[in-house]
PDB file of C-alpha atoms in Angstrom:
ATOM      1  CA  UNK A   1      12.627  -2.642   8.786  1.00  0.00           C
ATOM      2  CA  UNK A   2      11.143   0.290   6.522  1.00  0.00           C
ATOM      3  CA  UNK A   3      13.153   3.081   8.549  1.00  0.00           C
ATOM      4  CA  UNK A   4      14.488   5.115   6.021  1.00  0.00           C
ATOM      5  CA  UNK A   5      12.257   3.644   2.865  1.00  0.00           C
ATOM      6  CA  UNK A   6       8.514   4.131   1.625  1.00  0.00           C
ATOM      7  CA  UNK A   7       6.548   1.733   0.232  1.00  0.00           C
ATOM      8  CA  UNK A   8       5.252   3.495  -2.820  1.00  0.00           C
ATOM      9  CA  UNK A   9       3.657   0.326  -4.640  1.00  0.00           C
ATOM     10  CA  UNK A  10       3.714  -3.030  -5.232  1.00  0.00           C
ATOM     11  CA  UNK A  11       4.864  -5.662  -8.252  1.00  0.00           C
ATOM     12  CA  UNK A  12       2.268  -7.858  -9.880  1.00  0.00           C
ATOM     13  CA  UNK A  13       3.120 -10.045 -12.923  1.00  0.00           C
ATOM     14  CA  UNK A  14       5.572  -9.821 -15.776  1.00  0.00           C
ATOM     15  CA  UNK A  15       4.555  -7.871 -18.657  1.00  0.00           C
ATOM     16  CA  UNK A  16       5.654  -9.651 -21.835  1.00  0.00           C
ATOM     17  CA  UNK A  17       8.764 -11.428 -22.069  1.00  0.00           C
ATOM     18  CA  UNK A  18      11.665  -9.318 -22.110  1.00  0.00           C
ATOM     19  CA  UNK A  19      11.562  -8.927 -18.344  1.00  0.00           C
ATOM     20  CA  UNK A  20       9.290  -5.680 -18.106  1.00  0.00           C
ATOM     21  CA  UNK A  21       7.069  -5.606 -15.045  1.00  0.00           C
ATOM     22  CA  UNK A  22       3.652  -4.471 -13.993  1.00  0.00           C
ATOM     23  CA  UNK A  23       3.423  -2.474 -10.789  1.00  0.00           C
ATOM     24  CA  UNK A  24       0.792  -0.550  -8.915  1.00  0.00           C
ATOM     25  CA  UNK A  25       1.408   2.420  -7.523  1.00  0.00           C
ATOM     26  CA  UNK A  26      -0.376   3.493  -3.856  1.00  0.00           C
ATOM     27  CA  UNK A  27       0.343   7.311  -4.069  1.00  0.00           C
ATOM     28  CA  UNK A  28      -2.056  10.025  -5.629  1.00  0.00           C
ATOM     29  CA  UNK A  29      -0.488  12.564  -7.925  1.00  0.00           C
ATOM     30  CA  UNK A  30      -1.911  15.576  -9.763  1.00  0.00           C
ATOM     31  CA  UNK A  31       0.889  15.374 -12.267  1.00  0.00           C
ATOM     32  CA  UNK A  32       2.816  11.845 -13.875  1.00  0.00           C
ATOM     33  CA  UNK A  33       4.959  10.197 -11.486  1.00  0.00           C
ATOM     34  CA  UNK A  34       8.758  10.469 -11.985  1.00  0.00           C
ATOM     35  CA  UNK A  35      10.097   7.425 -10.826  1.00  0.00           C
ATOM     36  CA  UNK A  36      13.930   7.799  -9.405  1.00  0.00           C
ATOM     37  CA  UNK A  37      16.665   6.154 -10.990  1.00  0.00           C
ATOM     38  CA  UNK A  38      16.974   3.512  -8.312  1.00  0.00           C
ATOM     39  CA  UNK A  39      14.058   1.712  -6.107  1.00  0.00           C
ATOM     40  CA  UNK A  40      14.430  -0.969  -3.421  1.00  0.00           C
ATOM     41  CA  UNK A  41      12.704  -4.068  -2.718  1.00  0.00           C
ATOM     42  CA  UNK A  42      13.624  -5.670   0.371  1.00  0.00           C
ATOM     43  CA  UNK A  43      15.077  -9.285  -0.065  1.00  0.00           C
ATOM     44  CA  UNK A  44      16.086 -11.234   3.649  1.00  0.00           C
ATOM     45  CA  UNK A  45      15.528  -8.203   5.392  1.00  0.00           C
ATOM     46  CA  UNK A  46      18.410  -6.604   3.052  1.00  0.00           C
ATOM     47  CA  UNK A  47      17.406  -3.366   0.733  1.00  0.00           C
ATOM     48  CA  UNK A  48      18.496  -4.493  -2.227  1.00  0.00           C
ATOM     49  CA  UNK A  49      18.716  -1.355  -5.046  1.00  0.00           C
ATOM     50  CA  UNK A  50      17.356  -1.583  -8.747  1.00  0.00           C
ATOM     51  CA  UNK A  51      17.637   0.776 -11.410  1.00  0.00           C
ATOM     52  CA  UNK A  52      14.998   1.610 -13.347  1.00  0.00           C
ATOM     53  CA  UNK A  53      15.821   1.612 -17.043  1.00  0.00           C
ATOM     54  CA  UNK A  54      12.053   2.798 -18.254  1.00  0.00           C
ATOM     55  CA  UNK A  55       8.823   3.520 -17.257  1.00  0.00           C
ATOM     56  CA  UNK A  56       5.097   4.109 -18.702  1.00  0.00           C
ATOM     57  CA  UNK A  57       1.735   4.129 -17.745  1.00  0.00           C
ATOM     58  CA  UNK A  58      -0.587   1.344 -18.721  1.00  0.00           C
ATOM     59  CA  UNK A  59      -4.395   2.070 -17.440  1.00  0.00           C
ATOM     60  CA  UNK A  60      -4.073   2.194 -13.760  1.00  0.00           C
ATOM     61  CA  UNK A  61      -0.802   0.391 -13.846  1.00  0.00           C
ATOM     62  CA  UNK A  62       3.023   1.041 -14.513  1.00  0.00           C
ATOM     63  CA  UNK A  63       5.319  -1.310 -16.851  1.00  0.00           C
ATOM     64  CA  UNK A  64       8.635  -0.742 -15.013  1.00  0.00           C
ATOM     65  CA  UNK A  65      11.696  -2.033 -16.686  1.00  0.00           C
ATOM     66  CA  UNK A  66      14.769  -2.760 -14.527  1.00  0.00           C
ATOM     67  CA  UNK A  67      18.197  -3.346 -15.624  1.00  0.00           C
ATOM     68  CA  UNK A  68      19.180  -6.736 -15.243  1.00  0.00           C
ATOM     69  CA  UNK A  69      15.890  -7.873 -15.694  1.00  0.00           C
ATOM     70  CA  UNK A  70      15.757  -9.170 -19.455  1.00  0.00           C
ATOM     71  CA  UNK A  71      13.541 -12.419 -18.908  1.00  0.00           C
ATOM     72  CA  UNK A  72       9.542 -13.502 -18.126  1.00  0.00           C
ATOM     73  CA  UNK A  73      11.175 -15.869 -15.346  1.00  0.00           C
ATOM     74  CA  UNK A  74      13.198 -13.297 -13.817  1.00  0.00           C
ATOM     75  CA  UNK A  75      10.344 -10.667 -13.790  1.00  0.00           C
ATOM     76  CA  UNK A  76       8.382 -13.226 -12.227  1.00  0.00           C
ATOM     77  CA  UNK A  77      10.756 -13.090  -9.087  1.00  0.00           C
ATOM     78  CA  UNK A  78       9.402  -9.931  -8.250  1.00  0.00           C
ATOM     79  CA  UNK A  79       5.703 -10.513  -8.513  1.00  0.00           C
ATOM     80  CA  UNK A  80       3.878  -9.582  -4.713  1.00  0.00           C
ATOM     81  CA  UNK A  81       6.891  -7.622  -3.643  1.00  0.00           C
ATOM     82  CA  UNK A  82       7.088  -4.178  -2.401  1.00  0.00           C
ATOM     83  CA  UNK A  83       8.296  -1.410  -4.317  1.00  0.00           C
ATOM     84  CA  UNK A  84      10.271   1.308  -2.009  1.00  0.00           C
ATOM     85  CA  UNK A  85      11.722   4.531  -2.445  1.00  0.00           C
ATOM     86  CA  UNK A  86      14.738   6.608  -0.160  1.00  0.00           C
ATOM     87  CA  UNK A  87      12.216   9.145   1.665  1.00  0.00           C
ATOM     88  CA  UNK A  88      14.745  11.871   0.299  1.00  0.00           C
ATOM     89  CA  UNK A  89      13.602  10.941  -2.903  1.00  0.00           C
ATOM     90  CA  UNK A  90       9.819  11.349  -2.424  1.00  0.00           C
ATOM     91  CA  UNK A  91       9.937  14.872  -2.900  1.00  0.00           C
ATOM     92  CA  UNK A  92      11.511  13.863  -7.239  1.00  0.00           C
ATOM     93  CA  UNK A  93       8.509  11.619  -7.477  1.00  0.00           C
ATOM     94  CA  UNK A  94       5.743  14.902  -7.729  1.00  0.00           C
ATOM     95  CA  UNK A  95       3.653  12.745  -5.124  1.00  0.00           C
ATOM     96  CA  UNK A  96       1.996  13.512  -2.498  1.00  0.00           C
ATOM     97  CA  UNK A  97       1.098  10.565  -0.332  1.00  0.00           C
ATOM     98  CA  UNK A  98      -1.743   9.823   0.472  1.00  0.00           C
ATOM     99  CA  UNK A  99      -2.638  10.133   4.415  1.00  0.00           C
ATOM    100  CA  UNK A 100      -4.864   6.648   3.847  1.00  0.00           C
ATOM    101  CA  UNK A 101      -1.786   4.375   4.081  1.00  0.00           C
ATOM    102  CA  UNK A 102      -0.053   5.765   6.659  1.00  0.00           C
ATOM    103  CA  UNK A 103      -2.603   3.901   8.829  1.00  0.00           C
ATOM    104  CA  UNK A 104      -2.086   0.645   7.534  1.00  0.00           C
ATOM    105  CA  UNK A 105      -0.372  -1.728  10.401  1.00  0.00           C
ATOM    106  CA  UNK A 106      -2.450   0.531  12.918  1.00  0.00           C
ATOM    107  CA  UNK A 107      -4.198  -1.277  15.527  1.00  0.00           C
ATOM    108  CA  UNK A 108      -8.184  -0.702  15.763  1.00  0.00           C
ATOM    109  CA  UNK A 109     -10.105   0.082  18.283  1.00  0.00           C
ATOM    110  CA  UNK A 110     -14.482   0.974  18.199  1.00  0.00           C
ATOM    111  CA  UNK A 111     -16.112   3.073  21.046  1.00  0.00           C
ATOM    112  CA  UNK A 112     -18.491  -0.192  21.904  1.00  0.00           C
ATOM    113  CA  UNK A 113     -17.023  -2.944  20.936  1.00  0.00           C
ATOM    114  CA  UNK A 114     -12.916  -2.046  21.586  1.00  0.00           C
ATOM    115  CA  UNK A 115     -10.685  -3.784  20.243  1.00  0.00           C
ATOM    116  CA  UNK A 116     -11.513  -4.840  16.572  1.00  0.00           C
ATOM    117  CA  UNK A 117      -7.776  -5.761  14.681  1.00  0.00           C
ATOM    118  CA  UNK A 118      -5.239  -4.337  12.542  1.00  0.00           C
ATOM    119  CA  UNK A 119      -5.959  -2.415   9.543  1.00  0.00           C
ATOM    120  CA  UNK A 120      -4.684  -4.741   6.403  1.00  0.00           C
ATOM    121  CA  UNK A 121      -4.986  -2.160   3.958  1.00  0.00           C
ATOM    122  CA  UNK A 122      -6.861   0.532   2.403  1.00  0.00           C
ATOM    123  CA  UNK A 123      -9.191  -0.271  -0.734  1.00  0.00           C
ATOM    124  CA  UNK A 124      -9.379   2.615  -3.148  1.00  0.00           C
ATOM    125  CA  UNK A 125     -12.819   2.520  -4.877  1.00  0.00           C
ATOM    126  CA  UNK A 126     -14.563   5.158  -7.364  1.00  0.00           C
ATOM    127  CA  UNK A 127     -16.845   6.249  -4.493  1.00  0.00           C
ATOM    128  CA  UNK A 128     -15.504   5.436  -1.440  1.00  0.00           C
ATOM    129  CA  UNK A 129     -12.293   3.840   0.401  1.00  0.00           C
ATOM    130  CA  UNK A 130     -12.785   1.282   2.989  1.00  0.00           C
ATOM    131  CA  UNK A 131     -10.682   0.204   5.558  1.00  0.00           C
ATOM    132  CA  UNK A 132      -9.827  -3.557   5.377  1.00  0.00           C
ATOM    133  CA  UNK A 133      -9.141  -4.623   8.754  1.00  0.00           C
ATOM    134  CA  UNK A 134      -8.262  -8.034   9.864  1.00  0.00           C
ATOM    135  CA  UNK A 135      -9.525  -9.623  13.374  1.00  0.00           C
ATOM    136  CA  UNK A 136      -7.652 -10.945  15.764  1.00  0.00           C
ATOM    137  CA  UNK A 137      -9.974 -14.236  14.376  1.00  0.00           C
ATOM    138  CA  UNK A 138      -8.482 -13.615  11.111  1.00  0.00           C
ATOM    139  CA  UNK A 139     -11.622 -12.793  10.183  1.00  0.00           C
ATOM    140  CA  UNK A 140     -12.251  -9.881   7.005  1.00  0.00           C
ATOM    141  CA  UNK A 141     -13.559  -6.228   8.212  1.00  0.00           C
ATOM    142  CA  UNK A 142     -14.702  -3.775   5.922  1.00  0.00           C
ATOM    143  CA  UNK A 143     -15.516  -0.428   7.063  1.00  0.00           C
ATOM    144  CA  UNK A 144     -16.011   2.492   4.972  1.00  0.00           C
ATOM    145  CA  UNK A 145     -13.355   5.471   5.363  1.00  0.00           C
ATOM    146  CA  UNK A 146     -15.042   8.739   6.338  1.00  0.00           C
ATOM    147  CA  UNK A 147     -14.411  11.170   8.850  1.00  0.00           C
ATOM    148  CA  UNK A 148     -17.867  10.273  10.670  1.00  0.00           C
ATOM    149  CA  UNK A 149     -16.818   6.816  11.498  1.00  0.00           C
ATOM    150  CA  UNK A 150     -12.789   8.082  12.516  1.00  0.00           C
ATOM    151  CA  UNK A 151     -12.638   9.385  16.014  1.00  0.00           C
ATOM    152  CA  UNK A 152      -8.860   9.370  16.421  1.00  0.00           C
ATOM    153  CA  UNK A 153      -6.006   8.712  14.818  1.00  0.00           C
ATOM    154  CA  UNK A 154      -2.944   8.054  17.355  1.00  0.00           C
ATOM    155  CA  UNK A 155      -0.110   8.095  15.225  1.00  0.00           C
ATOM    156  CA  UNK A 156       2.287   7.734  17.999  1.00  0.00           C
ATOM    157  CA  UNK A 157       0.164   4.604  19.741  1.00  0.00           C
ATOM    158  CA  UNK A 158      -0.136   3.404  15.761  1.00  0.00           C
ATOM    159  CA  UNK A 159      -4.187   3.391  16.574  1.00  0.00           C
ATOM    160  CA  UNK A 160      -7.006   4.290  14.913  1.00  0.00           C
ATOM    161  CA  UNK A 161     -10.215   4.954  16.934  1.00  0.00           C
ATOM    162  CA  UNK A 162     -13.311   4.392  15.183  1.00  0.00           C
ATOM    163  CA  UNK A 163     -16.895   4.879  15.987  1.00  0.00           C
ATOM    164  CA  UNK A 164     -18.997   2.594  13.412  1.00  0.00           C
ATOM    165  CA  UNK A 165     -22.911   2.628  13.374  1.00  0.00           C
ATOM    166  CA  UNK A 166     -24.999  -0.307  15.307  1.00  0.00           C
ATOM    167  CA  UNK A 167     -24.657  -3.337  13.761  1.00  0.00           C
ATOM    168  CA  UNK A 168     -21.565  -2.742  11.168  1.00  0.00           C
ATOM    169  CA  UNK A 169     -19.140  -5.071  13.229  1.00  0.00           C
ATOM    170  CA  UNK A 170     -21.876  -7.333  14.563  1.00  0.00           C
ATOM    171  CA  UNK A 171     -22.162  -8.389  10.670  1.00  0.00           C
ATOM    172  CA  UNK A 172     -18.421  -9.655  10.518  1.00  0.00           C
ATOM    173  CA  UNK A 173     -17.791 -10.471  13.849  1.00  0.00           C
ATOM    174  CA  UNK A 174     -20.839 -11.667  15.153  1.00  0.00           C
ATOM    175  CA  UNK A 175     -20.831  -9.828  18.729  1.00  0.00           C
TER     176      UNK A 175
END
């Protein structure tokens, strides 16, 4: 239902009580982000707009205020959600997004063992990012991301082709 949108981040808790909100943001940028006046979180498959009154960094985080938004209870509505932009507003944010998450939804597929699940989402740590992928089993895969273990990426198919080293998937998956 994203056609149109980009998921630039995500809400987590209320900050305070006068309805500001803590967000994480999923997008690298050399310079501070600029958010746009409006953003949209999607509410019963409806893009609902909100307008951003202020915004400032906190550690890794933002503390967004909305308009509207003036309570602890009614920031806590929006706690898990998705925070999207219009793609023609990317370009105001001074981001450049990250190629990681564009794969996130793609289907995933080893040399040996073939099909392996869907990639969940894409961990971001000091030293390396790994792929969190979940099984078919529902079962947790974490695979480091670097070029050696990525064969393909078949944006069109929405797979990723991967080529992990002898006993990485036996460990989760117990082949």
């Amino acid at each position: 239902m994203n056609k149109g949108y980009t998921s630039i981040g995500t809400f987590l808790s209320p900050h305070g009580y006068k309805g500001k909100i803590t967000a994480t943001v999923k997008v690298k940028s050399k310079t501070p982000i600029k958010f746009p006046e409006s953003i949209f979180v999607e509410i019963q498959q409806v893009w609902v707009p909100f307008f951003i009154e202020e915004s400032s960094v906190s550690g890794k985080h933002f503390i967004l205020k909305i308009s509207d938004i003036d309570t602890e209870q009614k920031a806590l509505t929006f706690k898990g959600k998705e925070i999207f932009v219009a793609n023609d507003c990317l370009n105001t944010l001074n981001i450049t997004e990250n190629e990681h998450f564009k794969i996130i939804g793609f289907h995933v597929v080893d040399e040996v063992a073939g099909a392996v699940g869907m990639v969940e989402e894409i961990l971001e740590y000091p030293g390396q990012d790994i792929i969190k992928i979940k099984s078919a089993n529902h079962v947790e895969i974490l695979i480091p991301y670097v070029k050696s273990f990525l064969k393909k990426i078949d944006k069109k198919q929405k797979t990723v082709h991967i080529a992990t080293p002898p006993g990485l998937l036996e460990l989760y998956l117990k082949i």
